[in-house]
XYZ file of C-alpha atoms in Angstrom:
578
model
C 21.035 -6.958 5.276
C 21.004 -3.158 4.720
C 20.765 -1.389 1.096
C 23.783 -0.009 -0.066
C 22.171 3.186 -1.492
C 25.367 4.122 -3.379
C 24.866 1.668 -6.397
C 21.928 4.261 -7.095
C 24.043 7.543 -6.560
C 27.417 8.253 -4.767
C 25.894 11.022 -3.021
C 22.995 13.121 -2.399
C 25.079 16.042 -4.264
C 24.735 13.957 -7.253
C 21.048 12.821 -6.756
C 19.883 16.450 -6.717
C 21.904 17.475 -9.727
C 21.017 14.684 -11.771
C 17.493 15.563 -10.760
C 18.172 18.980 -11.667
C 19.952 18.329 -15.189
C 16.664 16.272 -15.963
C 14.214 18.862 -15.246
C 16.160 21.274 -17.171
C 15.519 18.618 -20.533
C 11.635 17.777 -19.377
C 11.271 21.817 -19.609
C 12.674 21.872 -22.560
C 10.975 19.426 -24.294
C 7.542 20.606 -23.142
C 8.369 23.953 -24.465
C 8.965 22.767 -27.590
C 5.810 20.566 -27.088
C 3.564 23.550 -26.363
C 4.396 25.138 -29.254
C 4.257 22.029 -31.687
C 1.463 21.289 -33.719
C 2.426 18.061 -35.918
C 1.579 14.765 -34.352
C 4.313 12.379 -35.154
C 6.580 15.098 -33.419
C 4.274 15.380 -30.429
C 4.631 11.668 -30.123
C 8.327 12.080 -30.019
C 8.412 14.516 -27.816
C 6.125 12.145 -25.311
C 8.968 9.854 -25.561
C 11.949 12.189 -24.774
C 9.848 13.272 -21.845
C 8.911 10.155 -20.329
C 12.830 8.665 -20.401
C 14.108 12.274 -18.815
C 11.205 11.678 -16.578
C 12.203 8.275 -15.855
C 15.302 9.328 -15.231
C 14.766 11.845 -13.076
C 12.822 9.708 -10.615
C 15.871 7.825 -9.825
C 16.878 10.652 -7.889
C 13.148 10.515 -6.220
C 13.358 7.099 -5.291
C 16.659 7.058 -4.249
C 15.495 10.510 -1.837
C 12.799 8.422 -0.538
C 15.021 5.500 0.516
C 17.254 7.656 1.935
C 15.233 9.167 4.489
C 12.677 6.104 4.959
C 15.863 4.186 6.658
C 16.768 7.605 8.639
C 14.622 10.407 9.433
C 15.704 11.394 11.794
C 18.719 12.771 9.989
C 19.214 16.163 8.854
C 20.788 15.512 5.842
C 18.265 13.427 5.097
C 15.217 15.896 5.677
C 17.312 18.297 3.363
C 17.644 16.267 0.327
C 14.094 15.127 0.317
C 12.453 18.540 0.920
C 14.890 19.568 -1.662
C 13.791 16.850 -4.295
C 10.235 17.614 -3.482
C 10.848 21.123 -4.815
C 11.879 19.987 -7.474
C 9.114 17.147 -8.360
C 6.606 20.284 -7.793
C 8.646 22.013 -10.386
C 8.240 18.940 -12.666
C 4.393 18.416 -12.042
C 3.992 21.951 -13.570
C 5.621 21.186 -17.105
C 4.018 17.640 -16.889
C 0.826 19.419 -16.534
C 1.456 21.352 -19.514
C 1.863 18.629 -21.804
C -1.612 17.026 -20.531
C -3.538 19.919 -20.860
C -1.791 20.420 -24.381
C -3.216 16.840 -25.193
C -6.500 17.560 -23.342
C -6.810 20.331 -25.922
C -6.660 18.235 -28.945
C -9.829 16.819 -30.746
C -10.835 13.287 -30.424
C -9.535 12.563 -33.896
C -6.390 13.754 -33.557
C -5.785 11.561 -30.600
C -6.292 8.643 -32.371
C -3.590 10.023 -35.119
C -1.284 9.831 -32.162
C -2.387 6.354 -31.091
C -1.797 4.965 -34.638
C 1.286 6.124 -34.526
C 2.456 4.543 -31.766
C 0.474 2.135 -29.814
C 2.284 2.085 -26.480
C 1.031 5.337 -25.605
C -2.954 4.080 -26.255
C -4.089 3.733 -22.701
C -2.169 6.781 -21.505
C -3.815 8.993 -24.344
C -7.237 7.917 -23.493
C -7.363 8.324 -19.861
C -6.157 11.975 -20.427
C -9.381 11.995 -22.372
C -11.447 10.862 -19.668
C -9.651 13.534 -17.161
C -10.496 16.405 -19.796
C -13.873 16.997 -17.385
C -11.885 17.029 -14.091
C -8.728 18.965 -16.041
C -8.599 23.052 -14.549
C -7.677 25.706 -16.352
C -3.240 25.331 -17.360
C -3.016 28.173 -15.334
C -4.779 26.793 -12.401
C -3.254 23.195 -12.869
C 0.644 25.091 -12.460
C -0.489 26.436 -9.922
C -1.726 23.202 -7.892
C 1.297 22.004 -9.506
C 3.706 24.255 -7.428
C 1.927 24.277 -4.450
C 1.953 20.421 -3.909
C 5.172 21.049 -2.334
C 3.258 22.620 0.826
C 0.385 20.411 0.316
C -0.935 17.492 2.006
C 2.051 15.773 1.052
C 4.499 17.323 2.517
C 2.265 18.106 5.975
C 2.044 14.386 6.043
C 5.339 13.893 6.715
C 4.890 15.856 9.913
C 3.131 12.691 11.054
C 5.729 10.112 9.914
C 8.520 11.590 11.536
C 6.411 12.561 14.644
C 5.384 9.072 15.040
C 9.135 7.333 13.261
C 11.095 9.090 16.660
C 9.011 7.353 19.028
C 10.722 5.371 21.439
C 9.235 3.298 24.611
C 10.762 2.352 27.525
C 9.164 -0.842 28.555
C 10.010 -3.630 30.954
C 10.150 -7.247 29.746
C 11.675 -10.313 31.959
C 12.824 -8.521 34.279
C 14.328 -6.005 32.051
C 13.914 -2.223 30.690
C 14.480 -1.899 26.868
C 13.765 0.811 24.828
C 12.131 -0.248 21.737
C 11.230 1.421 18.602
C 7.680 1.662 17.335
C 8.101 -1.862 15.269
C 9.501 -3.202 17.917
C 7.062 -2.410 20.076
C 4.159 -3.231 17.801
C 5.505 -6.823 17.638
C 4.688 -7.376 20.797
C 1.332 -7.655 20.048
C 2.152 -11.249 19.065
C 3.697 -11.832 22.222
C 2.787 -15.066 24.055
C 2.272 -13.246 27.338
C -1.050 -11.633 27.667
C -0.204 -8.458 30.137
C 2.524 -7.796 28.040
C 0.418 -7.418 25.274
C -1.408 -5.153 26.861
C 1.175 -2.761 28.606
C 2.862 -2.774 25.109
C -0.266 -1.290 23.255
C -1.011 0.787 25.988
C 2.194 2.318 25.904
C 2.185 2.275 22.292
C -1.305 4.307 21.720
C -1.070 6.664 24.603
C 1.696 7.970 23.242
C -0.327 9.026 20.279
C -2.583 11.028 22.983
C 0.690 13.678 23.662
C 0.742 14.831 20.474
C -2.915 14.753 19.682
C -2.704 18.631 19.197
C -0.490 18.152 16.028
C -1.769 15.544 14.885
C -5.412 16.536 14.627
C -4.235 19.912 13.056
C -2.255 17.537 10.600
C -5.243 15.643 9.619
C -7.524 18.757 9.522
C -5.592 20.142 6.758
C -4.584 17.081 4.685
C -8.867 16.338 4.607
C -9.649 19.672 3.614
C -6.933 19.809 0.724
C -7.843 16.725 -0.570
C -11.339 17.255 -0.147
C -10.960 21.018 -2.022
C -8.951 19.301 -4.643
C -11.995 17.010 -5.147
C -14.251 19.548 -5.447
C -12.866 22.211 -7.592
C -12.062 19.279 -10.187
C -16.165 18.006 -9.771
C -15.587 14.662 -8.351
C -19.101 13.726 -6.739
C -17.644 13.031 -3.329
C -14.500 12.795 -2.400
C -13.194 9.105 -2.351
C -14.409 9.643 -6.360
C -11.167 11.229 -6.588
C -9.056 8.468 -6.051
C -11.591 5.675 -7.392
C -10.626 7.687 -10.591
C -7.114 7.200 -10.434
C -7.772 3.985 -9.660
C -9.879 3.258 -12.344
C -13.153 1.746 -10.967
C -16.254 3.019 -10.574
C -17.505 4.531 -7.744
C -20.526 1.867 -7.993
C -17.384 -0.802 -7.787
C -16.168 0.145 -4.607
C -19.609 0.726 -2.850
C -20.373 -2.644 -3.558
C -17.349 -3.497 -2.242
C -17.813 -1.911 0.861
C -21.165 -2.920 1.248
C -20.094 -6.723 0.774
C -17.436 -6.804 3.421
C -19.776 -5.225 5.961
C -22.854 -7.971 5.129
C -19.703 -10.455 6.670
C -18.694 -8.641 9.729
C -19.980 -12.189 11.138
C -17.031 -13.537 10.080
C -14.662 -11.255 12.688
C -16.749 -12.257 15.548
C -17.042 -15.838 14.693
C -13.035 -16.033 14.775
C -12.592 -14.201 17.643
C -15.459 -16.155 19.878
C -13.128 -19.131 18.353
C -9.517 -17.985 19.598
C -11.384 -16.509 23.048
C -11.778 -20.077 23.996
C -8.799 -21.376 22.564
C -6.719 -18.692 24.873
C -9.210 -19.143 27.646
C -9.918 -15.627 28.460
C -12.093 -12.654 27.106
C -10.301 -10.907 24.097
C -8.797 -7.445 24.098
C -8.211 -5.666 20.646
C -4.255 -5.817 22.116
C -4.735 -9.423 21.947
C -6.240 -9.950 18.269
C -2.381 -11.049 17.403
C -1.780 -12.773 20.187
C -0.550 -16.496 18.948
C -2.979 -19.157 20.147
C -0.220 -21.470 21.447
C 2.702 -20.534 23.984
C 5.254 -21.917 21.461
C 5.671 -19.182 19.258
C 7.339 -20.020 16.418
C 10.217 -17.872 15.124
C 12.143 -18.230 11.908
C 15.787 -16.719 11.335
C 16.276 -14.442 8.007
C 17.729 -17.807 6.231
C 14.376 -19.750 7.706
C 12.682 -17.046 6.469
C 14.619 -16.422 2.471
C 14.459 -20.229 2.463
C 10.834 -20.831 2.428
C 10.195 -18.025 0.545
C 12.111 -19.052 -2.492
C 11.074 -22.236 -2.144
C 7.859 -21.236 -2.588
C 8.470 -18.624 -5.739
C 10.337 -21.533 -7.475
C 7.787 -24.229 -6.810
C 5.244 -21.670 -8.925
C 7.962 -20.914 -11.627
C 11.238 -21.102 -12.254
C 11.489 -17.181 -13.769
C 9.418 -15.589 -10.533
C 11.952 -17.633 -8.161
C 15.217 -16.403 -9.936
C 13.593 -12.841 -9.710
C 12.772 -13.344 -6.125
C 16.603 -14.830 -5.420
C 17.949 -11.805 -7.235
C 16.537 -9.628 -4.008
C 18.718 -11.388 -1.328
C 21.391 -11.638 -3.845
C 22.024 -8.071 -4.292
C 21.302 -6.929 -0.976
C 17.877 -5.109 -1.853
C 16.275 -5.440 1.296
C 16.887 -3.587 4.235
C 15.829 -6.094 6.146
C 15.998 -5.121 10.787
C 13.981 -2.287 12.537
C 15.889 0.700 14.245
C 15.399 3.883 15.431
C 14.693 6.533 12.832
C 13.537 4.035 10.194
C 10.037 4.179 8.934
C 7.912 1.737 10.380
C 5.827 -1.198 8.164
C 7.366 -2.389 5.244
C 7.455 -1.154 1.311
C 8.459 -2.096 -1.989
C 9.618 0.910 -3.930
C 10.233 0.573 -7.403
C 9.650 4.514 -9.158
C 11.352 4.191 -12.295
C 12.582 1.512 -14.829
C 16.146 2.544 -14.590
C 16.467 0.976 -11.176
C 15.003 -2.584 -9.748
C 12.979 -2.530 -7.092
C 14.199 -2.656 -3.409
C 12.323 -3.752 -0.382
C 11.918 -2.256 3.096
C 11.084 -4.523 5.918
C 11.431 -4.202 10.201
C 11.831 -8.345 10.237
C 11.489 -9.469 13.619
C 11.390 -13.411 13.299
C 7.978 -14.236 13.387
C 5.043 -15.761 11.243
C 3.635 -12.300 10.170
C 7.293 -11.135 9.318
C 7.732 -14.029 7.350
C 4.196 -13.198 5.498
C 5.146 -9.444 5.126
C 8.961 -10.421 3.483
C 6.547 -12.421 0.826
C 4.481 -9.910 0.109
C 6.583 -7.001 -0.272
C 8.722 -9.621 -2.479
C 5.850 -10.337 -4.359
C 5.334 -6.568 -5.152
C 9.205 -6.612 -6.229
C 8.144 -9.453 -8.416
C 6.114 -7.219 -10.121
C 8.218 -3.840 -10.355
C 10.722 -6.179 -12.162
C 8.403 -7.543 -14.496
C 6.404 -3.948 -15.552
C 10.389 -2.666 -16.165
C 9.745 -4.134 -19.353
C 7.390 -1.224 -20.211
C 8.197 2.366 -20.588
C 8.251 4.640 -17.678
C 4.005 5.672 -18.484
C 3.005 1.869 -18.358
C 5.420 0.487 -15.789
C 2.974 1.703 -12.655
C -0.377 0.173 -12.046
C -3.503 2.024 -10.169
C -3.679 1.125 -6.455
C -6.164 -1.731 -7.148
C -3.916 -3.491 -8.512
C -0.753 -3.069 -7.252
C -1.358 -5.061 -4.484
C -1.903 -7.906 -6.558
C 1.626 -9.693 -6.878
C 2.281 -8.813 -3.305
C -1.104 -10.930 -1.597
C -0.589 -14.088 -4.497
C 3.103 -13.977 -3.184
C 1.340 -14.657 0.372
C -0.176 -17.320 -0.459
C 2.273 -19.278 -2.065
C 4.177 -18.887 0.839
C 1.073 -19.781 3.645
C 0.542 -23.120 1.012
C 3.792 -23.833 1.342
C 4.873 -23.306 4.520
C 1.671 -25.286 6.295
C 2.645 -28.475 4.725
C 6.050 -28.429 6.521
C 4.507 -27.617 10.050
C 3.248 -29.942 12.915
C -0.350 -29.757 13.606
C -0.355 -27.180 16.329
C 2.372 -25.326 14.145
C -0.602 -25.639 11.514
C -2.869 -24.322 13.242
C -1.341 -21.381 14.278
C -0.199 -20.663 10.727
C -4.027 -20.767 9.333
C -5.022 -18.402 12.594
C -2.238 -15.966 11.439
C -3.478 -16.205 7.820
C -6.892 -16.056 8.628
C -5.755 -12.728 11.401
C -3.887 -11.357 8.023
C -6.929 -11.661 6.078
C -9.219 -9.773 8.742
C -6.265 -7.179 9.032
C -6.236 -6.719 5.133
C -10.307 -7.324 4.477
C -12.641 -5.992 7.135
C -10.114 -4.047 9.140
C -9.348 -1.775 5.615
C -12.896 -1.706 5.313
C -13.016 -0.363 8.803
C -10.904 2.510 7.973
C -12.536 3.129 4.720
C -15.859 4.174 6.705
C -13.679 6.085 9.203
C -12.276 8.191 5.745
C -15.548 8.586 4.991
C -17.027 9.962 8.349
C -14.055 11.970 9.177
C -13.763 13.819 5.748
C -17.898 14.427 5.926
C -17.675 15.340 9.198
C -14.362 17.812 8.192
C -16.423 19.345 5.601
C -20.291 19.877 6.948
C -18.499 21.425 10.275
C -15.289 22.866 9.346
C -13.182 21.066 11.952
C -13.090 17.605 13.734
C -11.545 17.466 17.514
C -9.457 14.871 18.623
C -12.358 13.355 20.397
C -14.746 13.523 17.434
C -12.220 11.527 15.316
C -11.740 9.341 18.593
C -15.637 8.415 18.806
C -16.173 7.791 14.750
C -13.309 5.233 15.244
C -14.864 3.908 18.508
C -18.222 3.240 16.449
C -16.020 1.435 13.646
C -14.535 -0.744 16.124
C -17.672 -1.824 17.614
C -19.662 -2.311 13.874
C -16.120 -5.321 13.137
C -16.015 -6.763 16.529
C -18.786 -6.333 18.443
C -19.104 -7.584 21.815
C -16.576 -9.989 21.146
C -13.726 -8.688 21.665
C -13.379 -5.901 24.432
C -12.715 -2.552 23.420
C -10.076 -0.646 25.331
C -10.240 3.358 25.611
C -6.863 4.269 24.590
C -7.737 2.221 21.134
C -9.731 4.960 20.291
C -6.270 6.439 19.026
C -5.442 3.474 16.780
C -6.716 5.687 13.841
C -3.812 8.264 14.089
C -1.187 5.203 13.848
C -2.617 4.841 10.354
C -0.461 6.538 7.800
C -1.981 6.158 4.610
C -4.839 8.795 5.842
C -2.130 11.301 6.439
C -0.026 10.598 3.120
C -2.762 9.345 0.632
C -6.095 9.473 1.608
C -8.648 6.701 0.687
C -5.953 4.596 -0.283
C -6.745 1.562 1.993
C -9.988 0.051 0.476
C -7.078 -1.093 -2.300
C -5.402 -3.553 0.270
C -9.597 -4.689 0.334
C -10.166 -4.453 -3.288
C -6.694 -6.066 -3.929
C -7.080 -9.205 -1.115
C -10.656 -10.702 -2.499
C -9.449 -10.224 -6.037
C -6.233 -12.170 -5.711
C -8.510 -15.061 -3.424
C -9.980 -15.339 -7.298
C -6.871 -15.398 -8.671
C -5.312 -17.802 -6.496
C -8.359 -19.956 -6.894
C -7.485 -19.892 -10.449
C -4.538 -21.156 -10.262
C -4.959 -24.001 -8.250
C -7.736 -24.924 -10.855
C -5.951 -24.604 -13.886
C -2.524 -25.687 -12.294
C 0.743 -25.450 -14.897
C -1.158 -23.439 -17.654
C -1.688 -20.622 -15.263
C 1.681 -18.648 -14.545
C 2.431 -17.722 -17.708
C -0.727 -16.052 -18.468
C -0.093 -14.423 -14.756
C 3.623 -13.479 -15.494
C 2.413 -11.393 -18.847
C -0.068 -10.036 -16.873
C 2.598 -9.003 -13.937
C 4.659 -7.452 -16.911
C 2.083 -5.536 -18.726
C 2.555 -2.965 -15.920
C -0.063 -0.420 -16.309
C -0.073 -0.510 -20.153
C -3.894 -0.925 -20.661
C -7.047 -0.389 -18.485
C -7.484 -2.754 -15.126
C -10.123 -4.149 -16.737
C -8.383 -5.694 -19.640
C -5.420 -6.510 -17.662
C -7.948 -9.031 -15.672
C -9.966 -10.154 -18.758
C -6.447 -11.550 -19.749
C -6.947 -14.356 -16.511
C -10.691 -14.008 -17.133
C -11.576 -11.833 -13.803
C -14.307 -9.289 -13.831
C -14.870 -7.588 -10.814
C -18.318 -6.428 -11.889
C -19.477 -9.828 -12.136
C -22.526 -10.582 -10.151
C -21.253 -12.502 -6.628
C -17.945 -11.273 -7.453
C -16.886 -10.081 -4.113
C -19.230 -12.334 -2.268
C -16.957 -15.568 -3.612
C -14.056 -14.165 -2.041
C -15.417 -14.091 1.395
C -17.020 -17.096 0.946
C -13.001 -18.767 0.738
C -12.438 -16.585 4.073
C -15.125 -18.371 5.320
C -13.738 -21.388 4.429
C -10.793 -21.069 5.931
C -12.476 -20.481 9.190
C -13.878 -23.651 9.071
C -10.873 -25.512 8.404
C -9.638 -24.102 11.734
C -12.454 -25.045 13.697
C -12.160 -28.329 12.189
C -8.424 -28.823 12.747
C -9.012 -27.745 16.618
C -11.352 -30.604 17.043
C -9.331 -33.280 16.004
């Protein structure tokens, strides 16, 4: 199952000129914007921007998809670097029209909100950016220059790390696998393989540790500049802002998840015994029986529908429409971006899915998820192109619920060792999404204070404050190997948006609520969760939640959620003594 990329455009010829012919209206309608001084016509004049806008990022998305499943290909590389022009180009007249409205008085921003409610939430967050809003002249410029920012260096890493290949012997046999591929063998049932695989796998990361410290050097101090010139009190303030949630929110956060670091060890002593030898961090995935189950694609789309359907009939016809329509592109190969995405930038298009499926429980779990965030890009089309997106903190919502639908689903049809396995992998995912996003969170932190008090981190530096993060999760454990210290330049969200990962955190023990919710309030509950799916980004997080009665600032808030991961330990160590 591969995306046929020509239902969005027949070429890249015509993705760039209908991204030019868009950018041509946005300018002009923020000209005329500039200069306009009645309100009802500023209000139409949002609206003609945001559909050209709209439209126009159906040539970005379509850009993206086309070099995510090859980028290795020149034509590729062209188009995007060429769209990317072009969205610089368009972040300088959408800058315009914010600092216009930036300019205007209180009063006459609630004029504008009277006249047309849909644009409420939009209108008042450019209020509370007026304080971290530069000079018009200084946000063009900023504007222009993304196109050489971090952004673009990032993508030095992704293709850097996308052409990896490894040459690695397995029964008997040399294959040459691609990063995915190779990173799937982590779950392999043989334990030296395991280890020669993520050997190979971070070593590699050691040859190019030149360019990629260089890389990281300059994406910390742009993003950390940006931070400062626009008087955010620390850096990760920056993006707790576009998040919306206070930087007192995410502290606690953080400090929560470390006060159970227990939790990681207690597993781990668990599956040491099970396995019968000491752990490695190459075997954290390792499956804790030799029968390791693996599911074909129509194993896979089976129980994943039947899960969707069992929680509504709506979310499972939106979930069938994916395999339907071909909107996954579904195997690993060379010159495809590793992990797995949903990518759903405008309303004009539906969402699409990128996976590298390789048959087992995880890649089961990760087709959920990223089906889950498609369940939500098709419900927030429903707004107009400024709601449709949510902040970070809540766009992983639909994707982890989708989860565990699918892990409530699937361990009822499993035999008891088949069970068990299935709650180790959930309760592995969890770690992986919880603490281990946590761990890289206080890595962020360290690297981008040690990046600005010195002026540089080496590749050993960055090596060591990743070592000590390691050893605050796991302890003694689980044994730490050396060439582990490079796990943190696999990680691409520091590279293309820093401080993104405490989301997958924030996200993961805010769904656990949510979840629990349902399950308490059984038939009543996914409709109120399917309004809240297709509000989009239309009002504030927090009202979004009050509308399934969540509050994240409630006291014990966080602690609740790991008190269910805790749970779920104990239902394994249960299930292993029967």
């Amino acid at each position: 199952m591969n995306w046929n990329l020509k239902e969005i455009f027949q070429d890249d010829t015509a993705a760039t000129e209908n991204a030019k012919l868009r950018l041509n209206e946005i300018k002009k309608y923020v000209e005329e914007f500039e200069n306009e001084q009645e309100l009802g016509r500023l209000v139409e004049l949002i609206k003609k921007i945001e559909d050209s806008t709209d439209n126009f990022a159906k040539s970005s998305q379509y850009a993206w998809m086309r070099y995510s499943t090859d980028t290795e290909s020149s034509e590729s590389q062209k188009l995007i670097g060429s769209i990317q022009q072009l969205e610089a180009e368009l972040s300088e007249s959408l800058v315009k029209m914010e600092v216009k409205l930036a300019a205007l008085d209180d009063a006459s921003i609630e004029k504008m909100i009277d006249l047309d409610k849909n644009y409420e939430h939009k209108l008042r967050r450019i209020v509370e950016r007026r304080k971290h809003l530069l000079s018009k002249e200084a946000e063009q410029t900023l504007a222009l220059m993304s196109v050489s920012g971090r952004g673009a260096i990032s993508k030095i890493h992704s293709r850097l790390e996308s052409a990896y290949t490894f040459d690695i012997e397995i029964d008997g046999q040399f294959k040459t696998l691609t990063v995915e591929e190779i990173k799937a063998l982590r779950r392999s049932t043989d334990s030296q393989l395991r280890k020669r695989a993520m050997k190979m796998f971070f070593e590699r990361f050691q040859n190019d540790s030149m360019v990629i410290t260089e890389v990281y050097n300059l994406i910390v101090k742009n993003y950390d500049t940006e931070s400062k010139i626009r008087r955010f009190p620390k850096p990760i303030s920056m993006m707790n802002f576009e998040n919306e949630v206070s930087d007192e929110v995410v502290d606690k956060l953080i400090e929560v998840t470390d006060q159970y670091t227990n939790l990681v060890r207690r597993y781990y002593d668990w599956k040491s015994k099970i396995l019968g030898e000491k752990l490695t961090l190459a075997d954290i995935y390792a499956p804790i029986s030799a029968e390791r189950r693996i599911f074909t694609f129509d194993e896979a789309k089976d129980v994943i529908l039947e899960s969707y359907y069992a929680f509504n009939q709506s979310a499972g016809d939106i979930v069938k429409g994916f395999f339907d329509t071909s909107r996954i592109d579904l195997l690993p190969k060379k010159g495809k971006v590793g992990g797995a995405y949903c990518i759903y930038s405008t309303t004009k298009l539906p969402p699409y899915v990128l996976t590298n499926f390789n048959g087992d429980m995880y890649d089961v779990m990760t087709l959920a998820h990223e089906l889950g965030h498609g369940l939500h890009g098709t419900l927030s089309r429903k707004q107009t192109f400024f709601n449709h997106d949510t902040p970070l903190t809540l766009a992983e919502l639909a994707s982890v619920f989708g989860e565990f639908l699918v892990f409530d689903n699937l361990k009822n049809k499993l035999s008891k060792e088949e069970r068990m396995a299935l709650l180790a992998s959930k309760i592995e995912d969890t770690i992986a999404t919880t603490f281990r996003q946590n761990m890289f969170t206080k890595f962020e932190l360290r690297a981008h204070e040690k990046i600005s008090a010195d002026g540089y981190a080496d590749w050993n530096e960055l090596n060591e404050i990743y070592h000590d993060e390691l050893k605050n999760v796991f302890g003694d454990v689980v044994e730490i190997p050396e060439w582990y210290k490079n796990e943190w330049a696999m990680v691409s969200h520091f590279f293309e948006t820093p401080f993104y990962v405490y989301a997958y955190n924030f996200a993961h023990c805010l769904v656990i609520t949510l979840y629990q919710k349902y399950l308490e309030e059984g038939r009543t509950f996914p409709e109120k969760y399917l309004k809240l799916l297709e509000s989009g980004g239309k009002y504030t997080p927090e009202k979004l939640l009050a509308s399934v009665g969540i509050d994240v600032k409630e006291e014990g808030f966080w602690e609740r959620a790991f008190r269910f991961i805790e749970h779920l330990v104990d239902e394994l160590e249960e299930a292993s003594r029967d």
